[in-house]
Short mmCIF file of C-alpha atoms in Angstrom, two decimals:
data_model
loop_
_atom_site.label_atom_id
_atom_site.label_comp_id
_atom_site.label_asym_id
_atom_site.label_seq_id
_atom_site.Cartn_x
_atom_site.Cartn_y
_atom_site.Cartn_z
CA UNK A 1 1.56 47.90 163.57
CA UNK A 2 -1.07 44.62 162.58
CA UNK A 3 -0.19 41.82 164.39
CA UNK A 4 0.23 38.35 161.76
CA UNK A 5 -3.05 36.84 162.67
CA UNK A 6 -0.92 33.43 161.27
CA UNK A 7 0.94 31.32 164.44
CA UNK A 8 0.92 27.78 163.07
CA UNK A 9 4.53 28.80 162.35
CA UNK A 10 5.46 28.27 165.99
CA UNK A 11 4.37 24.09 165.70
CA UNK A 12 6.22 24.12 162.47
CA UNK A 13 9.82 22.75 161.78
CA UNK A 14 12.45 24.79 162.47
CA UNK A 15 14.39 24.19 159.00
CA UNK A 16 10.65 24.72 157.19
CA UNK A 17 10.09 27.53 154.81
CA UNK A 18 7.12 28.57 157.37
CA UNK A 19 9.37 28.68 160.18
CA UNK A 20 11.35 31.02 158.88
CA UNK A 21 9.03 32.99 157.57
CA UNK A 22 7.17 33.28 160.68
CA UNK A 23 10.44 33.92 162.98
CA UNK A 24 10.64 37.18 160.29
CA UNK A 25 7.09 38.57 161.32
CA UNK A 26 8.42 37.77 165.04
CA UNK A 27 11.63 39.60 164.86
CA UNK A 28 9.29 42.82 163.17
CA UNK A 29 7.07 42.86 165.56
CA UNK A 30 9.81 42.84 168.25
CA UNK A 31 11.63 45.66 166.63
CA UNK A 32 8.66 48.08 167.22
CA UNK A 33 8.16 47.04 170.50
CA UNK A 34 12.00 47.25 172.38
CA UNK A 35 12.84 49.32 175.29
CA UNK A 36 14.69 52.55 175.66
CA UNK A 37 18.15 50.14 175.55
CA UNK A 38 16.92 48.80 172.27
CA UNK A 39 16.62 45.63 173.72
CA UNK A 40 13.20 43.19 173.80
CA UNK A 41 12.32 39.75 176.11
CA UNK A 42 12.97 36.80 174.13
CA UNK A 43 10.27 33.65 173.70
CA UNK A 44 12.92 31.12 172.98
CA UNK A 45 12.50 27.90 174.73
CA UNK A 46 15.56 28.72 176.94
CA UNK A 47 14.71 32.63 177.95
CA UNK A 48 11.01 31.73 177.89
CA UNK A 49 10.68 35.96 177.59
CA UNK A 50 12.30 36.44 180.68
CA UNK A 51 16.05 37.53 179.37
CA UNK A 52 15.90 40.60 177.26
CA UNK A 53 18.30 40.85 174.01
CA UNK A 54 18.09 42.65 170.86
CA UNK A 55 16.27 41.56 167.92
CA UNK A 56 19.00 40.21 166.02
CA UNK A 57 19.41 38.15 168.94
CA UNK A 58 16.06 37.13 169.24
CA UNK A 59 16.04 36.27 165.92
CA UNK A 60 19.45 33.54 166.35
CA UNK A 61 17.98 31.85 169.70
CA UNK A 62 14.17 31.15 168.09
CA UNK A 63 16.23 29.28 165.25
CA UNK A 64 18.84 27.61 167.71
CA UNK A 65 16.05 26.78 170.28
CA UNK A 66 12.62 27.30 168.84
CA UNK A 67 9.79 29.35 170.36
CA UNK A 68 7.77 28.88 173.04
CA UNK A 69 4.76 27.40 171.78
CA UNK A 70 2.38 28.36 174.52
CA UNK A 71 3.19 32.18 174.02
CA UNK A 72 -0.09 32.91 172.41
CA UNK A 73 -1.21 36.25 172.13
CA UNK A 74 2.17 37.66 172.27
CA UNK A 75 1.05 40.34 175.20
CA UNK A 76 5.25 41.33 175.93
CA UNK A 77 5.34 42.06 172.62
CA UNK A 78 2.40 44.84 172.07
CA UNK A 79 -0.11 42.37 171.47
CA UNK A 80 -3.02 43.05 174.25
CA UNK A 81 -4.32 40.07 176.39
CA UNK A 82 -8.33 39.96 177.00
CA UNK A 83 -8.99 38.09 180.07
CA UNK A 84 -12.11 36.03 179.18
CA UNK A 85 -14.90 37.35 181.99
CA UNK A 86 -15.60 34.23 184.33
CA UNK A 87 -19.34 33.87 183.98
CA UNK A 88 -20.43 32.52 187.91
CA UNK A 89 -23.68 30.57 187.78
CA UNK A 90 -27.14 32.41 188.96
CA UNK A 91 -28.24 30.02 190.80
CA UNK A 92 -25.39 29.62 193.40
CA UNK A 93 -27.10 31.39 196.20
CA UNK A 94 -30.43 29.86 195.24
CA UNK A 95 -29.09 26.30 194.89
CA UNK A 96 -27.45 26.96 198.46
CA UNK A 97 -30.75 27.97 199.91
CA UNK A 98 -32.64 24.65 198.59
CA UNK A 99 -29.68 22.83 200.16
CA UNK A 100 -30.39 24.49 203.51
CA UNK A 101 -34.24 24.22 202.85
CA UNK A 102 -34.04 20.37 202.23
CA UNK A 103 -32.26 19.60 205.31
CA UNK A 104 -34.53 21.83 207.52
CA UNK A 105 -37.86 20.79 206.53
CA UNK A 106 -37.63 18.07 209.94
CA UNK A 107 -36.55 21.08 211.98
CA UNK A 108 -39.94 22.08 213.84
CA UNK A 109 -38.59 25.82 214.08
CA UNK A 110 -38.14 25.72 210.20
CA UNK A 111 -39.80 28.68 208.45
CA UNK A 112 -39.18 27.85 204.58
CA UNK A 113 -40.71 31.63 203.67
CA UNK A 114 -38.12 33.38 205.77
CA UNK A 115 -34.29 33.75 204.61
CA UNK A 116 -32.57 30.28 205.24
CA UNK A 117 -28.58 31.69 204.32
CA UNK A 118 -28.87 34.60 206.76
CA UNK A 119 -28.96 32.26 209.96
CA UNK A 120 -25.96 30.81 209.07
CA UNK A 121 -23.82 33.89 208.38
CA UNK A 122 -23.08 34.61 212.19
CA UNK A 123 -20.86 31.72 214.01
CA UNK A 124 -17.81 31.94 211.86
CA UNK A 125 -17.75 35.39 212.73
CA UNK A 126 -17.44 34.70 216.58
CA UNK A 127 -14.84 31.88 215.91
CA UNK A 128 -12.70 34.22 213.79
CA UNK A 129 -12.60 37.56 216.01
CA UNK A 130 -12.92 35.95 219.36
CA UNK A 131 -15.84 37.41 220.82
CA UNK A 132 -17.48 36.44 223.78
CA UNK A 133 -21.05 34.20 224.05
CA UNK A 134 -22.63 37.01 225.57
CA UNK A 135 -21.60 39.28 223.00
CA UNK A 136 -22.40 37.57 220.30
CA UNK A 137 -26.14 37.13 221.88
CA UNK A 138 -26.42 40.74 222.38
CA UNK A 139 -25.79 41.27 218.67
CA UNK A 140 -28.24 38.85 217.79
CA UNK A 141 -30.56 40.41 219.87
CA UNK A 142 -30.10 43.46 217.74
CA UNK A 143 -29.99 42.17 214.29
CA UNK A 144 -33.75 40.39 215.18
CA UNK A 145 -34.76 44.26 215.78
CA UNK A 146 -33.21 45.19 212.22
CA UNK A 147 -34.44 42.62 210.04
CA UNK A 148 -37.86 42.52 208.61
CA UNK A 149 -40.51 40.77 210.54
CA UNK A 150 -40.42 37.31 210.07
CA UNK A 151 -37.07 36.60 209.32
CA UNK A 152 -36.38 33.33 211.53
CA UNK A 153 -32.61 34.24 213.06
CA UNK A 154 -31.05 32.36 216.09
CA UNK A 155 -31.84 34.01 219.41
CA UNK A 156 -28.67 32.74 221.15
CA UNK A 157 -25.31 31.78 220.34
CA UNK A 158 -26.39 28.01 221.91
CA UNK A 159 -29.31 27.95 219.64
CA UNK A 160 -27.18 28.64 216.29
CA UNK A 161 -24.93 25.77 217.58
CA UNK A 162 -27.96 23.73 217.98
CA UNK A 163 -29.31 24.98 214.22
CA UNK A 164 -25.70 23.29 212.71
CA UNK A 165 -25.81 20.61 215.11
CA UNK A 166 -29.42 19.34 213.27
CA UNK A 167 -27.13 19.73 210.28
CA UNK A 168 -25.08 17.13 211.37
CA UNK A 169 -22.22 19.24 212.46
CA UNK A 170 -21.81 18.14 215.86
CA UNK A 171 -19.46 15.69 217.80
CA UNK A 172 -19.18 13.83 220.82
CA UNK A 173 -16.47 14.36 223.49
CA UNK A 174 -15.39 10.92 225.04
CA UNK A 175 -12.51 10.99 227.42
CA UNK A 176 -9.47 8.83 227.11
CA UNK A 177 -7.67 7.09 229.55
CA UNK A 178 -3.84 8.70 230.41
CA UNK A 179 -2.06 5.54 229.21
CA UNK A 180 -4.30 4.94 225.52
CA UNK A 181 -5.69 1.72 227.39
CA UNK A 182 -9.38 2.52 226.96
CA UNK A 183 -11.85 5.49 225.95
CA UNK A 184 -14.42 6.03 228.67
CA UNK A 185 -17.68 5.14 226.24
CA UNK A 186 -20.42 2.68 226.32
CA UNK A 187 -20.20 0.56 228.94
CA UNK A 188 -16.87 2.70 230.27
CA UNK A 189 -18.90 5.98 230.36
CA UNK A 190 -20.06 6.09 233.78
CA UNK A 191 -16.55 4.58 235.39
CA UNK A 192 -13.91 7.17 237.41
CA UNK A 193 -10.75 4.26 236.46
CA UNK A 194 -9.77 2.99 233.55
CA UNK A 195 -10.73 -0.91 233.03
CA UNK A 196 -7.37 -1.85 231.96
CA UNK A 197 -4.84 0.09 234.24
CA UNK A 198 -7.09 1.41 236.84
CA UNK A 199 -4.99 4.62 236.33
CA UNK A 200 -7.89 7.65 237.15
CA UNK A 201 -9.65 9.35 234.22
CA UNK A 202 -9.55 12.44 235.59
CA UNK A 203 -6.20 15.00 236.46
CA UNK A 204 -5.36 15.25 240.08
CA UNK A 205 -6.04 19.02 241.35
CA UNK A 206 -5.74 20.40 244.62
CA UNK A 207 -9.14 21.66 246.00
CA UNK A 208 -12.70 21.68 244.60
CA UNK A 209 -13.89 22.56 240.95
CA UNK A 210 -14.67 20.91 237.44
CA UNK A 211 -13.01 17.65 236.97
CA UNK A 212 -10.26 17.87 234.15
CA UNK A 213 -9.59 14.28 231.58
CA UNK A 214 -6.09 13.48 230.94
CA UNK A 215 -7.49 13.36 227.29
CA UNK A 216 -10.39 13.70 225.32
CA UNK A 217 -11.17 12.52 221.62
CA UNK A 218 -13.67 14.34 219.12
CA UNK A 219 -15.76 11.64 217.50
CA UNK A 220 -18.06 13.24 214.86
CA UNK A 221 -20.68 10.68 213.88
CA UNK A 222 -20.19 9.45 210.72
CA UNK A 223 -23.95 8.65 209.76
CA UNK A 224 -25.56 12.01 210.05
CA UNK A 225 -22.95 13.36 207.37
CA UNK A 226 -23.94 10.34 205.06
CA UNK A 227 -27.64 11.31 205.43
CA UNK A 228 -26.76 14.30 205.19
CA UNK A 229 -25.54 14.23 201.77
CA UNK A 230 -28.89 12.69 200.53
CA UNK A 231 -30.74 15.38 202.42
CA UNK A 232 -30.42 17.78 199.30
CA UNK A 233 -31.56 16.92 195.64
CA UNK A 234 -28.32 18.60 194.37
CA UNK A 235 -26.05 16.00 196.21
CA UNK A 236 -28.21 13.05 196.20
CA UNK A 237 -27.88 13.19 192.42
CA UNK A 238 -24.16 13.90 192.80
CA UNK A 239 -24.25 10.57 194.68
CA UNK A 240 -25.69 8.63 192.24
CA UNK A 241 -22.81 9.78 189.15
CA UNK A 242 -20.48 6.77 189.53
CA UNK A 243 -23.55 4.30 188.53
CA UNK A 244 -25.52 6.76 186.17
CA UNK A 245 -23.70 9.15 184.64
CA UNK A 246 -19.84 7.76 184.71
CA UNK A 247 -18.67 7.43 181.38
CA UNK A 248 -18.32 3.74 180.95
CA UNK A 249 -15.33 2.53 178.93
CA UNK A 250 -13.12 -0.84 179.30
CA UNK A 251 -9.32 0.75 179.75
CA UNK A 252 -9.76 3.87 181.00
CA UNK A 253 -9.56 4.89 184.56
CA UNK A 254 -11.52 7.78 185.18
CA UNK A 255 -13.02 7.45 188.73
CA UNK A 256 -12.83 4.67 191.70
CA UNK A 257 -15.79 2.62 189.97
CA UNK A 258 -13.75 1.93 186.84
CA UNK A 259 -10.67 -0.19 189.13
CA UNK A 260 -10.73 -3.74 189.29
CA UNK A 261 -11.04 -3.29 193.01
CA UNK A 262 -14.41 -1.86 192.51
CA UNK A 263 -15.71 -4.40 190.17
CA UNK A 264 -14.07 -7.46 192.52
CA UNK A 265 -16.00 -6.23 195.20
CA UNK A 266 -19.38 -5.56 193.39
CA UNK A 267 -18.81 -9.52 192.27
CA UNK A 268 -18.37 -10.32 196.44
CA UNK A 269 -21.01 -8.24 197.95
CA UNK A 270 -24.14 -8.57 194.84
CA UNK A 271 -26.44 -7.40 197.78
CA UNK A 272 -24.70 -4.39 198.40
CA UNK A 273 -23.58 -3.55 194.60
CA UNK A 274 -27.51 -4.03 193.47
CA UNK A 275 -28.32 -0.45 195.35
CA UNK A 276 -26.06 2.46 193.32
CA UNK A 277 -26.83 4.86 196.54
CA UNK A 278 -24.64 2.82 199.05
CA UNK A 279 -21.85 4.25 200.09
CA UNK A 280 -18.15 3.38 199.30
CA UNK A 281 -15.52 5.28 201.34
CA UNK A 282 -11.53 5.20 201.65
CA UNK A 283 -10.51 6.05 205.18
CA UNK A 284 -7.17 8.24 205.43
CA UNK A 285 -5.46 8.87 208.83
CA UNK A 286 -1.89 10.50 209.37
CA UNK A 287 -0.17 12.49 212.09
CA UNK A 288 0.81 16.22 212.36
CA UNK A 289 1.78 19.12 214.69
CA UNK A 290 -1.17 21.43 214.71
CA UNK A 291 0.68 24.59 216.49
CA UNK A 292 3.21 24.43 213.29
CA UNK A 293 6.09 24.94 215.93
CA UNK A 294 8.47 21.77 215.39
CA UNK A 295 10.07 22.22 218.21
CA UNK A 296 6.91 22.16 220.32
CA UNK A 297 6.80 18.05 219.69
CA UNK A 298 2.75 17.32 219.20
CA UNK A 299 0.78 14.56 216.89
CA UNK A 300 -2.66 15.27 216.50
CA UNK A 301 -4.38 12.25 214.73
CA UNK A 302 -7.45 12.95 212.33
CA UNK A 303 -9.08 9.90 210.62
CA UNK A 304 -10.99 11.14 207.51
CA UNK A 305 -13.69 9.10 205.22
CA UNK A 306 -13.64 9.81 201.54
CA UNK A 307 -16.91 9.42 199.92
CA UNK A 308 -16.40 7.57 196.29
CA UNK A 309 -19.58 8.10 195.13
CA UNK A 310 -19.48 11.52 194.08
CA UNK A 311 -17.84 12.86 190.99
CA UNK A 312 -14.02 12.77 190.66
CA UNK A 313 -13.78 16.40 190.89
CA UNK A 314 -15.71 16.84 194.28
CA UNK A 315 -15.03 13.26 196.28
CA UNK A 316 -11.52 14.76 197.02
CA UNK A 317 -12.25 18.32 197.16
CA UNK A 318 -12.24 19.46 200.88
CA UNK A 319 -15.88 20.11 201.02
CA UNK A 320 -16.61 16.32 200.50
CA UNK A 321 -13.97 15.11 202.93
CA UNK A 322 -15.89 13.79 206.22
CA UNK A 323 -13.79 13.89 209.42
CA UNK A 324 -14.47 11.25 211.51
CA UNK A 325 -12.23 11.58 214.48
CA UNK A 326 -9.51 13.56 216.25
CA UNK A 327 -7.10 11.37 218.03
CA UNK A 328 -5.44 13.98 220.77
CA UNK A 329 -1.51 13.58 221.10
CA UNK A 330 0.88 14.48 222.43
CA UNK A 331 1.96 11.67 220.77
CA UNK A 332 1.11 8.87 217.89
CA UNK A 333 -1.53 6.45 219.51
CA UNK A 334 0.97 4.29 218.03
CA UNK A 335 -0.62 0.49 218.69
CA UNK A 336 -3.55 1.86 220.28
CA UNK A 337 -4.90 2.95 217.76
CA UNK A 338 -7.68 0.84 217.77
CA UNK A 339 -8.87 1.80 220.44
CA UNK A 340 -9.36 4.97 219.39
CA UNK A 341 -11.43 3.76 216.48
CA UNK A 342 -13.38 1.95 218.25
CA UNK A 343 -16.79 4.17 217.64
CA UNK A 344 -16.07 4.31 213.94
CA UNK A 345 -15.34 0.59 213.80
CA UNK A 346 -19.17 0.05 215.47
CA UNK A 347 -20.66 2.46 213.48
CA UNK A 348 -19.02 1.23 210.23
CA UNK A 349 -20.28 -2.60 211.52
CA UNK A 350 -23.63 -1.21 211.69
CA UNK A 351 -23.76 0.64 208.48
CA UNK A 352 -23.00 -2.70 206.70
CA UNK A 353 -24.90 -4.92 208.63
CA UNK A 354 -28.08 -3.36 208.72
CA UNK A 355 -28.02 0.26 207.19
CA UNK A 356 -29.78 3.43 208.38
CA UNK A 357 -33.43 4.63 207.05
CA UNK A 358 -32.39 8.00 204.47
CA UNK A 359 -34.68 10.30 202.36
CA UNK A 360 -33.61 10.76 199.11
CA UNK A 361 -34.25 14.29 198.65
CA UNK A 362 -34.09 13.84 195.13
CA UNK A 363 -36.85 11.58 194.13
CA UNK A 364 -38.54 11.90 197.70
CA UNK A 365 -38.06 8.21 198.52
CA UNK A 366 -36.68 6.66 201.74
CA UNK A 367 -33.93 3.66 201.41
CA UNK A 368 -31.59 2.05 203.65
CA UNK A 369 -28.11 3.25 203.59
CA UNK A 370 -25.49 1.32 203.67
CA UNK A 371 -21.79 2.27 203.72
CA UNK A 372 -17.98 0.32 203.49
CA UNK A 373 -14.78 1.28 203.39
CA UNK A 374 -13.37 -0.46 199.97
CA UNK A 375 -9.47 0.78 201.00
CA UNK A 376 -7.02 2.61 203.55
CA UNK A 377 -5.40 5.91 202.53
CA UNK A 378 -1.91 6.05 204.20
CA UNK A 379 1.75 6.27 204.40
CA UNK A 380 4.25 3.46 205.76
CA UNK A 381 4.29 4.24 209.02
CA UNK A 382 0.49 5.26 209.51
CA UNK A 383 -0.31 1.60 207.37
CA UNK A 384 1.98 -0.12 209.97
CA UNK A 385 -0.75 1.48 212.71
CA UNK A 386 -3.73 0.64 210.33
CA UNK A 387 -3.12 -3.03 209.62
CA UNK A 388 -1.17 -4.17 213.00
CA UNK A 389 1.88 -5.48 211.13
CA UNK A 390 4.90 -3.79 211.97
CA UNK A 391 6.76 -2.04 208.63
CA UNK A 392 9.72 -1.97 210.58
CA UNK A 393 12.49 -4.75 211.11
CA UNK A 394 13.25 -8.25 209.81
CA UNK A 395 9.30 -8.88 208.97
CA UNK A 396 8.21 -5.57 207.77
CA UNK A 397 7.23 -6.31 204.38
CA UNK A 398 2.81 -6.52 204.66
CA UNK A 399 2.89 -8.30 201.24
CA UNK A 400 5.69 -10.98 202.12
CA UNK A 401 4.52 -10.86 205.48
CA UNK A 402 6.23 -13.58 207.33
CA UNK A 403 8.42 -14.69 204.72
CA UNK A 404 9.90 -11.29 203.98
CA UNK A 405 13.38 -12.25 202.61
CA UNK A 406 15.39 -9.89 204.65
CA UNK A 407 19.38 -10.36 206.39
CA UNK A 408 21.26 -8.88 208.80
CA UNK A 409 24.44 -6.45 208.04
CA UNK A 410 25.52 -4.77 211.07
CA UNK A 411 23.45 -2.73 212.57
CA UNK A 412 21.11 -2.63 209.53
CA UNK A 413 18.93 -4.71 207.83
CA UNK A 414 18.60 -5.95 204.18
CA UNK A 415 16.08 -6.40 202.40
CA UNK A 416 17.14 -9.03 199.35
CA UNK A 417 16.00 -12.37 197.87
CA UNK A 418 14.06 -10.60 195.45
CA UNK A 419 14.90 -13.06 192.37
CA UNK A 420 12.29 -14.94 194.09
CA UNK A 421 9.28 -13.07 192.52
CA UNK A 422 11.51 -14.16 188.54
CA UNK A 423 9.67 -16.37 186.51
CA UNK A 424 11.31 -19.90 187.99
CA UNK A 425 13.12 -20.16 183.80
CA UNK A 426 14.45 -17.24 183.57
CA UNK A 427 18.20 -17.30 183.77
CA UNK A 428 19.05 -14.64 186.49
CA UNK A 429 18.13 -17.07 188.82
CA UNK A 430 20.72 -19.37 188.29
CA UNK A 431 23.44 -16.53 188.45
CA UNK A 432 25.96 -16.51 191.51
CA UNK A 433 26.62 -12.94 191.30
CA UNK A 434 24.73 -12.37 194.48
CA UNK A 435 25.72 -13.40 197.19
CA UNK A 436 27.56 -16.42 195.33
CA UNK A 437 23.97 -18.48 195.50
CA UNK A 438 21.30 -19.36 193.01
CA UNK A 439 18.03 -18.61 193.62
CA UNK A 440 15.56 -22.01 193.70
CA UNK A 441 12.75 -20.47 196.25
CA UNK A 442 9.29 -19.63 194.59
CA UNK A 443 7.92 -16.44 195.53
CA UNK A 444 6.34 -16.12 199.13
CA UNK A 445 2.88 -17.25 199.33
CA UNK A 446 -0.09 -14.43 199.07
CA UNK A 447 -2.03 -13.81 202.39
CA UNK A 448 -5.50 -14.22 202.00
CA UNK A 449 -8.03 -12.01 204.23
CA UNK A 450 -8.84 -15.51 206.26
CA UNK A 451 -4.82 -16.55 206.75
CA UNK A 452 -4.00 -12.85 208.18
CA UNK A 453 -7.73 -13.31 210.59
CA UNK A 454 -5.74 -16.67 212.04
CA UNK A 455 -2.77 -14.94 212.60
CA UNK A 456 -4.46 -12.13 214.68
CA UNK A 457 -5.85 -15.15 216.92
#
């Protein structure tokens, strides 16, 4: 049986001459191709071939409901369906070995002849199947033996930790006090009290051994993984997109650069806009329970930095996302928040004060970086922890701020007046079917950045 090579039928009208036409060669094809009950799955837009019915059937629904016009080739129906092969590019495990290379060439124990991807195949295998250090040196010891002469593989487990660390990869344990008062860093580091309660840092145990924090935050520095990303020529060009290669057109929205946001702040900071390889981030933070057991009540904190320079299609992608902190729980840091952001706060300061010396790996040049955050990535509760104002009771409007038209009923609380934000003529205003009242207020004044810096003195 020949397939009708014709489907523009399925677009068509379903009163047109082509229509029916096509529904005939439809209702053929089906006939030849039923099951042992005579019956085949219908394409109609209601069965969308999942209800099987006889071809008379068949033919009734695709002129009551039409066909589904995405069923193309017809592959329930005898027609065979070709999966396209998925060509993957050659160069993928080249292109990761030049990434590799590039950020190596400063290590002194770099060999660029040897085989830069094997000497990073090993430490997810000792996360994932739990083996010991010692273990995991001994087979090291034994895959140097194996491999040809010259092949530059970590001796240790410590030294493949110190191989990502050069990456950027590593973090910095600072202990917390008990209460969320202070984080023992800086000038804190040395001190056995916190400088706010005086509560101890460390957990009372009975006897001698290692001293135990009450809590301890992961801070992963934020400006090796910036540096990082210009370390290879494949990313530092990826960096440069939203200046060089972004499709420029007035009304479309196609990436972070084309918002008004953007351009405001370009038009603010001219001394930062003029250099295409600074940095804009968004910094996201939320809460969650990372043992997945509700009932075990925990709120892990991570605060993550999105970098906007890169393509849409890869600044959101997980690869790209840069975690910054982990705020330890057991529960939200709630107010104190800030001081657990704290060494991302200084670091951010210092990236837009003064920058950081980077090599652009691809033209070979050395700039200074410098980085901001443009906006906050949040829901209501985590903004009320971002910003300091409270989204909760008779104020909790950011916008209105202060003059958030709210009321009391009971043990609630309303949220009205919002005739205030009408044009002052238009006629709803003057109604007294709420609340019996007219509306005469203009709309609550907007906070500038200096009005909410007075409030927080």
């Amino acid at each position: 049986w020949k397939m009708p090579a014709n489907r523009s039928w399925m677009k068509a009208h379903r009163r047109s001459a082509e229509f029916r036409s096509g529904v005939d060669e439809f209702v053929a094809v089906a006939t030849n191709h039923v099951n042992a009950d005579g019956l085949a799955r219908c394409p109609c837009m209601r069965c969308l071939n999942v209800n099987f019915h006889t071809p008379a059937t068949i033919r009734v629904h695709l002129f009551l409901s039409g066909i589904q016009p995405s069923y193309n080739p017809w592959y329930f129906h005898g027609e065979t369906f070709s999966q396209p092969a998925v060509e993957l590019p050659e160069n993928d495990e080249e292109e990761m070995a030049d990434v590799l290379a590039d950020m190596l060439r400063g290590d002194p124990g770099f060999d660029e002849s040897a085989n830069t991807t094997d000497s990073f195949n090993e430490p997810p295998i000792n996360d994932n199947n739990k083996w010991s250090n010692h273990s995991f040196d001994m087979l090291l010891s034994i895959l140097i033996d194996l491999f040809p002469e010259g092949t530059k593989l970590p001796k240790s487990h410590y030294e493949s930790k110190m191989r990502l660390r050069n990456l950027g990869l590593g973090y910095d344990s600072i202990d917390v006090c008990k209460y969320n008062c202070a984080i023992f860093w800086k000038e804190n580091e040395k001190k056995e009290f916190c400088p706010v309660c005086g509560e101890s840092r460390w957990v009372k145990r009975k006897g001698k051994g290692k001293k135990v924090p009450h809590k301890v935050m992961r801070y992963f520095p934020l400006t090796p993984r910036l540096k990082r990303l210009y370390c290879s020529r494949h990313t530092a060009e990826d960096m440069r997109w939203h200046y060089s290669q972004r499709p420029k057109e007035d009304g479309v929205l196609r990436h972070p650069a084309d918002a008004e946001e953007w351009k405001q702040f370009d038009r603010l900071h001219p001394s930062f806009a003029v250099e295409p390889r600074n940095v804009r981030l968004g910094l996201a933070t939320d809460g969650f329970n990372p043992f997945g057991n509700m009932s075990n009540s925990y709120s892990l904190w991570p605060v993550i930095c999105v970098p906007y320079n890169l393509p849409p299609w890869k600044c959101m992608s997980s690869e790209s996302l840069l975690l910054t902190l982990l705020i330890p729980g057991p529960s939200s840091p709630g107010k104190d928040i800030d001081v657990f952001m704290r060494p991302l706060i200084d670091e951010l300061k210092q990236l837009w004060e003064t920058g950081v010396e980077t090599r652009d790996a691809y033209n070979g040049t050395v700039f200074s970086m410098r980085a901001a955050v443009l906006w906050t990535i949040n829901d209501f509760p985590a903004y009320a922890l971002m910003s300091g104002w409270s989204t909760k009771g008779y104020m909790a409007c950011p916008t209105c701020n202060e003059h958030t038209p709210s009321i009391g009923l009971n043990s609630k609380i309303g949220y009205v007046g919002h005739r205030r934000f009408l044009e002052m003529s238009d006629p709803r205003r003057r109604s007294k079917k709420v609340h019996g009242k007219t509306e005469k207020r203009a709309p609550p004044p907007v906070m500038t950045g200096d009005d909410i810096l007075t409030q927080l003195d």
